[in-house]
Amino acid sequence: MATPSPRGDIPPRPKVAVMEDVAELAGVSAMTVSRVLNAPEKVRPETRARVLAAVQELGYRPNSAARVLVTGRSGVLGVVSFDTTQYGPASTLYAIERAARQNEYSVSIASLDALNRRSIAEGVGRLIAQSVDGVIIVAPHESATDGLRHLPPDLPVVAVDAGEGVPFPVVMVDQHAGAARATRHLLSLGHRTVWHLSGPANWVDASARVAGWRSVLEAEGREVRKPLVGDWSARSGHELGRILAGEPDLSAVFVANDQMALGLLRALREAGRRVPEDVSVVGFDDIPEAAYFWPPLTTVRQDFATVGRLAFQLALDRIDGVRGERRLKVEPELVVRESAGVRGG
Amino acid sequence: MATPSPRGDIPPRPKVAVMEDVAELAGVSAMTVSRVLNAPEKVRPETRARVLAAVQELGYRPNSAARVLVTGRSGVLGVVSFDTTQYGPASTLYAIERAARQNEYSVSIASLDALNRRSIAEGVGRLIAQSVDGVIIVAPHESATDGLRHLPPDLPVVAVDAGEGVPFPVVMVDQHAGAARATRHLLSLGHRTVWHLSGPANWVDASARVAGWRSVLEAEGREVRKPLVGDWSARSGHELGRILAGEPDLSAVFVANDQMALGLLRALREAGRRVPEDVSVVGFDDIPEAAYFWPPLTTVRQDFATVGRLAFQLALDRIDGVRGERRLKVEPELVVRESAGVRGG
DNA sequence: GGGATTTGTGTTATCGCAAACACTCTGGGC
DNA sequence: GCCCAGAGTGTTTGCGATAACACAAATCCC
C-alpha cells in the first residue's frame, strides 16, 4: 500500500526513512529492526548486521515522537529556571545538561520572567506539555517554594536550592555553613563584628546566608548590625557600599555575592577606605573573575557543577521510581585571597 | 473496549485523561475536542463551552507526542551552544528562549564539550533525534563553521556568529565595526597606536575584532603591533597584561572582552601603570560588572538580547519555509566610561 | 420551494514505533 | 521418535492525536 495511487507519476517526496523501509531493505520485519535497536541480544548476529547496514545506508533515525507515544518515556528532562544569565544558575544548568547527556537524556528549558507561584506552575506546565520525564526546578525563591507544593503529585520533581517543606528531594549548597565560615574567617582576623550586605528578601539562599552570618555573630556574642539588602547586582553593592562607607566603625563586611562585593569594593575605594587595610571584604560564589578583582576577592566557592550533577541524579532516581525526600547539601569552600586581612592591618 | 477484562476488579490506575475522555464527558466526538483546541472558530460556541468545561474538569492536556506524530511538528527549537556559563552565550540563549516562548515554542539545548566538526554534528544529531523543528547554533568557532556545511540540508538551521560561507542565515553582532569603533575612540584620544589583546585563534568573533582593529590602524597609517592572544579569561588577560606592562611605549589597549580587560587592569596596576592616566583600556561585551571595574570600563556593548530574538525569528521563518541566506548584523555600541582617557592625561 | 452552499459534527485512516502474543525452527533429553 | 524448551522472527494491535472525507441540518439564492 505504499503507492496506492492509480496514476503513476507521484512526485517522489524526499521522505525520511522509517522503520519499515529499513526492514524492507534488510529483508526482515519491522519488529526485528526495533529489536536490533532496543534489545540487540535478542537478534541473531548476522541478522543484526544486515539490519544495521540498512540503518546506515538509509540514514535511519528512530522517530522519537512515535517511541514516546508507545513507551510513555521521552528521555527529556525539563529544567525550570530563573535568570540563567547569572553565573550560578547558568553553571547549574550546564552541569545538569552534561549529566543528562551522559545518561542519554536531553534537556529542555523553561525560563521564568518572574518568581511567583503562577509563573512557576506555568513553566512546569510548558514542560509537562512536552512530555518531559521529570523536572528540575532551579528557582531559589520562597514564592517558588510555595508554588512547588501544588504540582502534579506523580511528576518526578527535584528542586535546587528550595526552602524547607517542599515535598520532594532538594539539592543545595549549604549556604548557612558557607556564610558561617566566611563570618568566622573575618572574626578570626580580629574584627570585632561583621556587617552584611545581603541578597534580596525572600530568596532562600539570601536568607540562609543571613542566618548563617547571624548565628556566628550571636554565638560569639558580637554586635549584629542590620543587614543592608541588595539585589545581587554590582550596582546595588555599590549603592549600599556608599552607605556603609560612611560608618566609622566599619571594619569587615560579608557580602552575599561576588557581584555585590565588586560594587562594594568600588564604593569603599571611592570613599578612600583601603581594602583590606581599613576594611575587609568577603564575597560569595567565587565567580571566575573574583580572583582578578582589586584586591583579589576572598570568597566562598559554590560547587555548582556538583549541585547540577546531583540534581540530575536525584531526578533520574525519581523517574525510575525511587522515592524519598532527601535533602542533599553540598559543602561550600572558603577561598582565601586578599580582600580580607587582619584588623587594622 | 475500555474495560475488556472479564474480571471486575481492575485496580483503577491513575491514568491521565486523553482526548477521548474529554469527548465522552462533553458528549461529543474526539474530533470535536481536537477542533476546540486547534480551530475553535469552527465549533459552535455552546459546544465549545461544554468541551472546555470538560477539559477543565479532567485537567486534560494534549499529548504532544501524539500530536507530533501526526502533524510532523514538535514546537520545539533546538539550540546548540558552547559554554553557556559565559555571559554572552547565556544571554543569547536566554533571549532565544524568551522569543520562543512568546511564539509558543519551547527550547531544547545541546551543550558542546568541544568545538569541532564531530562535536557539532553530534549535538545537532541529539536535537534531531528529539524531532526539533529547527536548530540555532551558537558556536562562534571556525571549526564549527566547517561542521555546519555538512548538516541535513532540509533542516532549518540558523547560526549565531558564524563565519562566512555557511549555507543558511546567520545573525551576528558586527564585531568588525565594534572593534573599529573602539580603536578609533582610542586614537581620537590622541594615542599614537593601539595594542590588542585578542581572543583565541579560530574564534570568529576574535578574528573579526582583530580585523576591525587592524583595519583602522592601517587606514590611519599607524603602527600595528602583533596582537597578544588570550583565551577570553581574566586569567589570560592578567598574564598577557604582565607582558604588555613591560612595554615602555604602551599607551592604549583594545581588549577582546571584558574579562580579559579585568585581568589586564590588574596587571597594569601591579606594574604601577595607572589607568587611564598612563594607559587607556577598552574592552568588549559590556558585561554587567564592567561599570564597576576599577576604573569603570569603557567597552563595546553587544546586544545579545537582540541577537537571540533575531536568531529565533530567522529560525521561525525557515521553519515556515522562507528561504534565503540572509546575514543579519546587529550594531554594537561604544560605552564610554573611565578606563580610556587622553594620552598622557 | 428546490437545489446549492455553508456550518457543525462524526467516521475512518494514519502517523512510526513497541508490547504482546503467535509461530517456526533447532537441538536436547529420554 | 516424541515431546519440550527456548531462540529467533513475524503478526497484530494500540499508543493519542489530526487530516481527510462524509454527512446532516441550517441557510441561502433566485
mmCIF file of C-alpha atoms in Angstrom, chain B residues 54-340:
data_model
loop_
_atom_site.group_PDB
_atom_site.id
_atom_site.type_symbol
_atom_site.label_atom_id
_atom_site.label_comp_id
_atom_site.label_asym_id
_atom_site.label_seq_id
_atom_site.Cartn_x
_atom_site.Cartn_y
_atom_site.Cartn_z
ATOM 1 C CA ALA B 54 -14.747 19.009 30.329
ATOM 2 C CA VAL B 55 -11.107 19.824 29.601
ATOM 3 C CA GLN B 56 -11.006 21.864 32.754
ATOM 4 C CA GLU B 57 -12.696 19.249 34.871
ATOM 5 C CA LEU B 58 -10.409 16.450 33.790
ATOM 6 C CA GLY B 59 -7.289 18.552 33.775
ATOM 7 C CA TYR B 60 -6.736 17.394 30.249
ATOM 8 C CA ARG B 61 -3.507 18.203 28.455
ATOM 9 C CA PRO B 62 -2.975 17.182 24.865
ATOM 10 C CA ASN B 63 -0.316 14.547 24.432
ATOM 11 C CA SER B 64 2.411 16.235 22.499
ATOM 12 C CA ALA B 65 3.979 13.036 21.229
ATOM 13 C CA ALA B 66 0.767 12.008 19.537
ATOM 14 C CA ARG B 67 0.369 15.429 18.068
ATOM 15 C CA VAL B 68 3.927 15.481 16.791
ATOM 16 C CA LEU B 69 3.482 12.081 15.256
ATOM 17 C CA VAL B 70 0.566 13.141 13.175
ATOM 18 C CA THR B 71 1.440 16.754 12.412
ATOM 19 C CA GLY B 72 5.161 16.371 11.967
ATOM 20 C CA ARG B 73 5.725 19.452 14.054
ATOM 21 C CA SER B 74 7.012 19.446 17.584
ATOM 22 C CA GLY B 75 7.008 23.093 18.573
ATOM 23 C CA VAL B 76 10.493 22.574 19.903
ATOM 24 C CA LEU B 77 13.508 24.507 18.790
ATOM 25 C CA GLY B 78 16.962 23.125 19.436
ATOM 26 C CA VAL B 79 19.881 25.281 20.478
ATOM 27 C CA VAL B 80 23.408 24.020 20.134
ATOM 28 C CA SER B 81 25.859 26.012 22.129
ATOM 29 C CA PHE B 82 29.244 26.075 23.657
ATOM 30 C CA ASP B 83 29.948 27.206 27.172
ATOM 31 C CA THR B 84 26.681 28.681 28.324
ATOM 32 C CA THR B 85 28.275 29.684 31.598
ATOM 33 C CA GLN B 86 29.710 32.696 29.792
ATOM 34 C CA TYR B 87 27.718 35.872 29.777
ATOM 35 C CA GLY B 88 27.419 36.138 26.001
ATOM 36 C CA PRO B 89 26.167 32.664 25.148
ATOM 37 C CA ALA B 90 23.999 32.603 28.263
ATOM 38 C CA SER B 91 22.348 35.877 27.331
ATOM 39 C CA THR B 92 21.818 34.753 23.778
ATOM 40 C CA LEU B 93 20.282 31.509 24.918
ATOM 41 C CA TYR B 94 18.041 33.352 27.306
ATOM 42 C CA ALA B 95 16.838 35.710 24.610
ATOM 43 C CA ILE B 96 16.142 32.809 22.278
ATOM 44 C CA GLU B 97 14.129 31.079 24.947
ATOM 45 C CA ARG B 98 12.118 34.219 25.589
ATOM 46 C CA ALA B 99 11.357 34.757 21.951
ATOM 47 C CA ALA B 100 10.493 31.114 21.542
ATOM 48 C CA ARG B 101 8.111 31.175 24.448
ATOM 49 C CA GLN B 102 6.301 34.181 23.056
ATOM 50 C CA ASN B 103 5.780 32.213 19.876
ATOM 51 C CA GLU B 104 4.596 29.083 21.625
ATOM 52 C CA TYR B 105 7.832 27.302 21.051
ATOM 53 C CA SER B 106 9.990 25.653 23.609
ATOM 54 C CA VAL B 107 13.709 25.218 23.623
ATOM 55 C CA SER B 108 15.858 22.172 23.998
ATOM 56 C CA ILE B 109 19.568 22.570 24.500
ATOM 57 C CA ALA B 110 22.617 20.645 23.438
ATOM 58 C CA SER B 111 25.809 21.826 25.038
ATOM 59 C CA LEU B 112 29.085 21.031 23.445
ATOM 60 C CA ASP B 113 32.198 19.877 25.263
ATOM 61 C CA ALA B 114 34.435 20.714 22.396
ATOM 62 C CA LEU B 115 34.239 22.828 19.303
ATOM 63 C CA ASN B 116 34.880 20.740 16.274
ATOM 64 C CA ARG B 117 33.026 19.246 13.413
ATOM 65 C CA ARG B 118 32.258 15.954 15.076
ATOM 66 C CA SER B 119 31.041 17.557 18.231
ATOM 67 C CA ILE B 120 28.728 19.954 16.427
ATOM 68 C CA ALA B 121 27.281 17.247 14.239
ATOM 69 C CA GLU B 122 26.738 15.119 17.288
ATOM 70 C CA GLY B 123 24.965 17.942 19.114
ATOM 71 C CA VAL B 124 22.709 18.611 16.183
ATOM 72 C CA GLY B 125 22.063 14.893 15.950
ATOM 73 C CA ARG B 126 20.876 14.771 19.537
ATOM 74 C CA LEU B 127 18.428 17.517 18.759
ATOM 75 C CA ILE B 128 17.191 15.979 15.545
ATOM 76 C CA ALA B 129 16.566 12.745 17.402
ATOM 77 C CA GLN B 130 14.163 14.765 19.511
ATOM 78 C CA SER B 131 12.229 15.918 16.461
ATOM 79 C CA VAL B 132 13.051 19.564 16.869
ATOM 80 C CA ASP B 133 11.548 21.774 14.204
ATOM 81 C CA GLY B 134 14.725 23.753 13.742
ATOM 82 C CA VAL B 135 18.127 24.422 15.208
ATOM 83 C CA ILE B 136 20.032 27.515 16.232
ATOM 84 C CA ILE B 137 23.748 27.079 16.520
ATOM 85 C CA VAL B 138 25.602 29.329 18.892
ATOM 86 C CA ALA B 139 29.159 28.247 18.387
ATOM 87 C CA PRO B 140 31.340 31.052 17.148
ATOM 88 C CA HIS B 141 34.275 28.932 16.195
ATOM 89 C CA GLU B 142 35.659 28.330 12.768
ATOM 90 C CA SER B 143 35.720 24.581 13.135
ATOM 91 C CA ALA B 144 32.029 24.917 13.797
ATOM 92 C CA THR B 145 31.542 26.807 10.601
ATOM 93 C CA ASP B 146 33.189 23.913 8.909
ATOM 94 C CA GLY B 147 30.949 21.355 10.578
ATOM 95 C CA LEU B 148 27.912 23.351 9.625
ATOM 96 C CA ARG B 149 28.412 22.662 5.990
ATOM 97 C CA HIS B 150 27.598 19.011 6.420
ATOM 98 C CA LEU B 151 24.204 19.063 8.054
ATOM 99 C CA PRO B 152 20.955 17.618 6.738
ATOM 100 C CA PRO B 153 20.072 20.113 4.017
ATOM 101 C CA ASP B 154 16.366 20.118 4.775
ATOM 102 C CA LEU B 155 16.793 21.023 8.429
ATOM 103 C CA PRO B 156 16.004 24.630 9.263
ATOM 104 C CA VAL B 157 19.210 25.955 10.760
ATOM 105 C CA VAL B 158 20.292 29.390 11.843
ATOM 106 C CA ALA B 159 23.716 30.240 13.139
ATOM 107 C CA VAL B 160 24.759 32.904 15.561
ATOM 108 C CA ASP B 161 28.152 34.434 14.919
ATOM 109 C CA ALA B 162 29.222 32.013 12.243
ATOM 110 C CA GLY B 163 31.866 32.854 9.704
ATOM 111 C CA GLU B 164 31.348 33.420 6.025
ATOM 112 C CA GLY B 165 30.194 30.743 3.680
ATOM 113 C CA VAL B 166 27.720 28.773 5.712
ATOM 114 C CA PRO B 167 24.663 27.811 3.720
ATOM 115 C CA PHE B 168 21.995 29.339 5.934
ATOM 116 C CA PRO B 169 21.116 32.545 7.720
ATOM 117 C CA VAL B 170 23.483 33.987 10.249
ATOM 118 C CA VAL B 171 22.828 36.556 12.939
ATOM 119 C CA MET B 172 25.770 38.314 14.402
ATOM 120 C CA VAL B 173 26.952 41.388 16.143
ATOM 121 C CA ASP B 174 29.076 43.409 13.793
ATOM 122 C CA GLN B 175 32.295 42.615 15.594
ATOM 123 C CA HIS B 176 34.409 44.295 12.975
ATOM 124 C CA ALA B 177 32.554 47.561 13.368
ATOM 125 C CA GLY B 178 32.657 47.316 17.141
ATOM 126 C CA ALA B 179 36.388 46.774 17.192
ATOM 127 C CA ALA B 180 36.875 49.593 14.741
ATOM 128 C CA ARG B 181 34.796 51.886 16.889
ATOM 129 C CA ALA B 182 36.815 51.044 19.981
ATOM 130 C CA THR B 183 40.080 51.541 18.155
ATOM 131 C CA ARG B 184 39.005 54.833 16.639
ATOM 132 C CA HIS B 185 37.895 56.018 20.042
ATOM 133 C CA LEU B 186 41.363 55.374 21.427
ATOM 134 C CA LEU B 187 43.049 57.069 18.501
ATOM 135 C CA SER B 188 40.758 60.064 18.884
ATOM 136 C CA LEU B 189 42.023 60.434 22.421
ATOM 137 C CA GLY B 190 45.460 61.093 20.993
ATOM 138 C CA HIS B 191 47.090 57.700 21.307
ATOM 139 C CA ARG B 192 49.676 57.038 18.635
ATOM 140 C CA THR B 193 48.632 53.455 18.215
ATOM 141 C CA VAL B 194 46.566 50.799 19.944
ATOM 142 C CA TRP B 195 47.697 47.411 21.142
ATOM 143 C CA HIS B 196 45.373 44.458 21.086
ATOM 144 C CA LEU B 197 44.719 41.578 23.450
ATOM 145 C CA SER B 198 42.809 39.190 21.255
ATOM 146 C CA GLY B 199 40.589 36.195 21.853
ATOM 147 C CA PRO B 200 41.775 32.719 20.936
ATOM 148 C CA ALA B 201 42.611 31.771 17.387
ATOM 149 C CA ASN B 202 39.823 30.409 15.212
ATOM 150 C CA TRP B 203 37.024 32.048 17.088
ATOM 151 C CA VAL B 204 35.126 34.008 14.542
ATOM 152 C CA ASP B 205 34.438 36.946 16.790
ATOM 153 C CA ALA B 206 38.027 37.065 17.943
ATOM 154 C CA SER B 207 39.213 37.170 14.345
ATOM 155 C CA ALA B 208 36.653 39.781 13.393
ATOM 156 C CA ARG B 209 37.746 42.000 16.255
ATOM 157 C CA VAL B 210 41.363 41.657 15.254
ATOM 158 C CA ALA B 211 40.416 42.558 11.701
ATOM 159 C CA GLY B 212 38.389 45.573 12.772
ATOM 160 C CA TRP B 213 41.162 46.845 14.974
ATOM 161 C CA ARG B 214 43.783 46.302 12.302
ATOM 162 C CA SER B 215 41.778 47.947 9.569
ATOM 163 C CA VAL B 216 41.507 51.195 11.498
ATOM 164 C CA LEU B 217 45.175 51.288 12.362
ATOM 165 C CA GLU B 218 46.106 50.613 8.774
ATOM 166 C CA ALA B 219 43.686 53.156 7.424
ATOM 167 C CA GLU B 220 45.211 55.750 9.708
ATOM 168 C CA GLY B 221 48.735 54.661 8.931
ATOM 169 C CA ARG B 222 49.509 53.661 12.493
ATOM 170 C CA GLU B 223 51.929 51.064 13.636
ATOM 171 C CA VAL B 224 50.285 47.652 14.024
ATOM 172 C CA ARG B 225 51.741 45.684 16.918
ATOM 173 C CA LYS B 226 51.252 41.963 16.934
ATOM 174 C CA PRO B 227 48.156 41.072 18.991
ATOM 175 C CA LEU B 228 48.665 39.046 22.143
ATOM 176 C CA VAL B 229 46.391 36.050 22.113
ATOM 177 C CA GLY B 230 44.361 35.122 25.170
ATOM 178 C CA ASP B 231 41.549 32.696 25.862
ATOM 179 C CA TRP B 232 38.774 35.081 26.981
ATOM 180 C CA SER B 233 39.542 34.527 30.662
ATOM 181 C CA ALA B 234 40.556 37.138 33.195
ATOM 182 C CA ARG B 235 43.499 34.897 33.955
ATOM 183 C CA SER B 236 44.820 35.136 30.431
ATOM 184 C CA GLY B 237 44.223 38.873 30.424
ATOM 185 C CA HIS B 238 46.317 39.124 33.537
ATOM 186 C CA GLU B 239 49.135 37.015 32.162
ATOM 187 C CA LEU B 240 49.326 38.879 28.890
ATOM 188 C CA GLY B 241 48.927 42.113 30.795
ATOM 189 C CA ARG B 242 52.156 41.437 32.629
ATOM 190 C CA ILE B 243 53.901 41.202 29.312
ATOM 191 C CA LEU B 244 52.251 44.342 27.995
ATOM 192 C CA ALA B 245 53.050 46.220 31.167
ATOM 193 C CA GLY B 246 56.703 45.885 30.288
ATOM 194 C CA GLU B 247 56.284 47.775 27.029
ATOM 195 C CA PRO B 248 57.522 51.310 27.596
ATOM 196 C CA ASP B 249 55.563 52.876 24.747
ATOM 197 C CA LEU B 250 52.273 51.258 25.725
ATOM 198 C CA SER B 251 49.525 53.831 25.981
ATOM 199 C CA ALA B 252 46.311 52.242 24.707
ATOM 200 C CA VAL B 253 44.973 48.711 24.581
ATOM 201 C CA PHE B 254 41.872 47.312 22.958
ATOM 202 C CA VAL B 255 40.947 44.058 24.684
ATOM 203 C CA ALA B 256 38.816 41.384 23.064
ATOM 204 C CA ASN B 257 36.488 41.011 26.012
ATOM 205 C CA ASP B 258 35.723 42.456 29.420
ATOM 206 C CA GLN B 259 37.038 39.545 31.449
ATOM 207 C CA MET B 260 40.439 39.806 29.840
ATOM 208 C CA ALA B 261 40.280 43.550 30.328
ATOM 209 C CA LEU B 262 39.748 42.943 34.027
ATOM 210 C CA GLY B 263 42.885 40.827 34.147
ATOM 211 C CA LEU B 264 44.771 43.474 32.238
ATOM 212 C CA LEU B 265 43.656 46.231 34.602
ATOM 213 C CA ARG B 266 45.019 44.237 37.478
ATOM 214 C CA ALA B 267 48.321 43.559 35.753
ATOM 215 C CA LEU B 268 48.763 47.218 34.886
ATOM 216 C CA ARG B 269 48.050 48.260 38.435
ATOM 217 C CA GLU B 270 50.510 45.729 39.758
ATOM 218 C CA ALA B 271 53.090 47.184 37.423
ATOM 219 C CA GLY B 272 52.398 50.661 38.699
ATOM 220 C CA ARG B 273 50.862 51.916 35.495
ATOM 221 C CA ARG B 274 47.772 53.957 36.116
ATOM 222 C CA VAL B 275 44.574 53.580 34.091
ATOM 223 C CA PRO B 276 43.598 55.771 32.336
ATOM 224 C CA GLU B 277 46.352 58.292 33.097
ATOM 225 C CA ASP B 278 49.212 56.142 31.792
ATOM 226 C CA VAL B 279 47.405 53.508 29.814
ATOM 227 C CA SER B 280 43.933 53.526 28.303
ATOM 228 C CA VAL B 281 41.908 50.340 28.085
ATOM 229 C CA VAL B 282 38.789 49.471 26.120
ATOM 230 C CA GLY B 283 37.019 46.154 26.474
ATOM 231 C CA PHE B 284 34.279 44.317 24.634
ATOM 232 C CA ASP B 285 30.862 42.936 25.667
ATOM 233 C CA ASP B 286 29.773 45.283 28.427
ATOM 234 C CA ILE B 287 29.120 42.610 30.986
ATOM 235 C CA PRO B 288 27.014 43.921 33.863
ATOM 236 C CA GLU B 289 30.060 44.165 36.100
ATOM 237 C CA ALA B 290 32.085 46.281 33.682
ATOM 238 C CA ALA B 291 30.682 49.519 35.062
ATOM 239 C CA TYR B 292 32.059 48.580 38.469
ATOM 240 C CA PHE B 293 35.568 47.680 37.481
ATOM 241 C CA TRP B 294 38.272 49.981 38.675
ATOM 242 C CA PRO B 295 38.239 52.181 36.780
ATOM 243 C CA PRO B 296 34.823 51.704 35.200
ATOM 244 C CA LEU B 297 35.465 50.068 31.893
ATOM 245 C CA THR B 298 34.953 51.743 28.568
ATOM 246 C CA THR B 299 33.754 48.938 26.386
ATOM 247 C CA VAL B 300 31.683 47.888 23.396
ATOM 248 C CA ARG B 301 28.219 46.671 24.197
ATOM 249 C CA GLN B 302 26.875 43.674 22.355
ATOM 250 C CA ASP B 303 23.147 43.420 22.315
ATOM 251 C CA PHE B 304 22.802 39.722 22.901
ATOM 252 C CA ALA B 305 19.103 40.019 23.514
ATOM 253 C CA THR B 306 18.522 41.343 20.035
ATOM 254 C CA VAL B 307 20.774 38.702 18.569
ATOM 255 C CA GLY B 308 18.782 35.983 20.280
ATOM 256 C CA ARG B 309 15.500 37.471 19.205
ATOM 257 C CA LEU B 310 16.552 37.793 15.598
ATOM 258 C CA ALA B 311 18.008 34.320 15.533
ATOM 259 C CA PHE B 312 14.737 32.913 16.703
ATOM 260 C CA GLN B 313 12.804 34.916 14.171
ATOM 261 C CA LEU B 314 15.001 33.719 11.355
ATOM 262 C CA ALA B 315 14.654 30.154 12.537
ATOM 263 C CA LEU B 316 10.909 30.515 12.617
ATOM 264 C CA ASP B 317 10.940 31.884 9.092
ATOM 265 C CA ARG B 318 12.962 28.930 7.937
ATOM 266 C CA ILE B 319 10.624 26.514 9.625
ATOM 267 C CA ASP B 320 7.756 28.202 7.841
ATOM 268 C CA GLY B 321 9.525 27.701 4.574
ATOM 269 C CA VAL B 322 11.054 31.098 3.958
ATOM 270 C CA ARG B 323 14.377 30.588 2.242
ATOM 271 C CA GLY B 324 17.300 32.902 1.726
ATOM 272 C CA GLU B 325 20.725 33.182 3.199
ATOM 273 C CA ARG B 326 20.481 36.430 4.976
ATOM 274 C CA ARG B 327 23.193 37.653 7.248
ATOM 275 C CA LEU B 328 21.806 39.955 9.888
ATOM 276 C CA LYS B 329 24.235 42.251 11.646
ATOM 277 C CA VAL B 330 23.461 43.877 14.943
ATOM 278 C CA GLU B 331 25.291 47.115 15.592
ATOM 279 C CA PRO B 332 27.388 47.203 18.734
ATOM 280 C CA GLU B 333 27.642 50.365 20.764
ATOM 281 C CA LEU B 334 30.620 52.027 22.357
ATOM 282 C CA VAL B 335 30.018 52.667 26.036
ATOM 283 C CA VAL B 336 32.366 55.344 27.270
ATOM 284 C CA ARG B 337 33.303 55.116 30.927
ATOM 285 C CA GLU B 338 36.598 55.943 32.539
ATOM 286 C CA SER B 339 39.194 53.407 31.540
ATOM 287 C CA ALA B 340 40.204 55.264 28.428
#
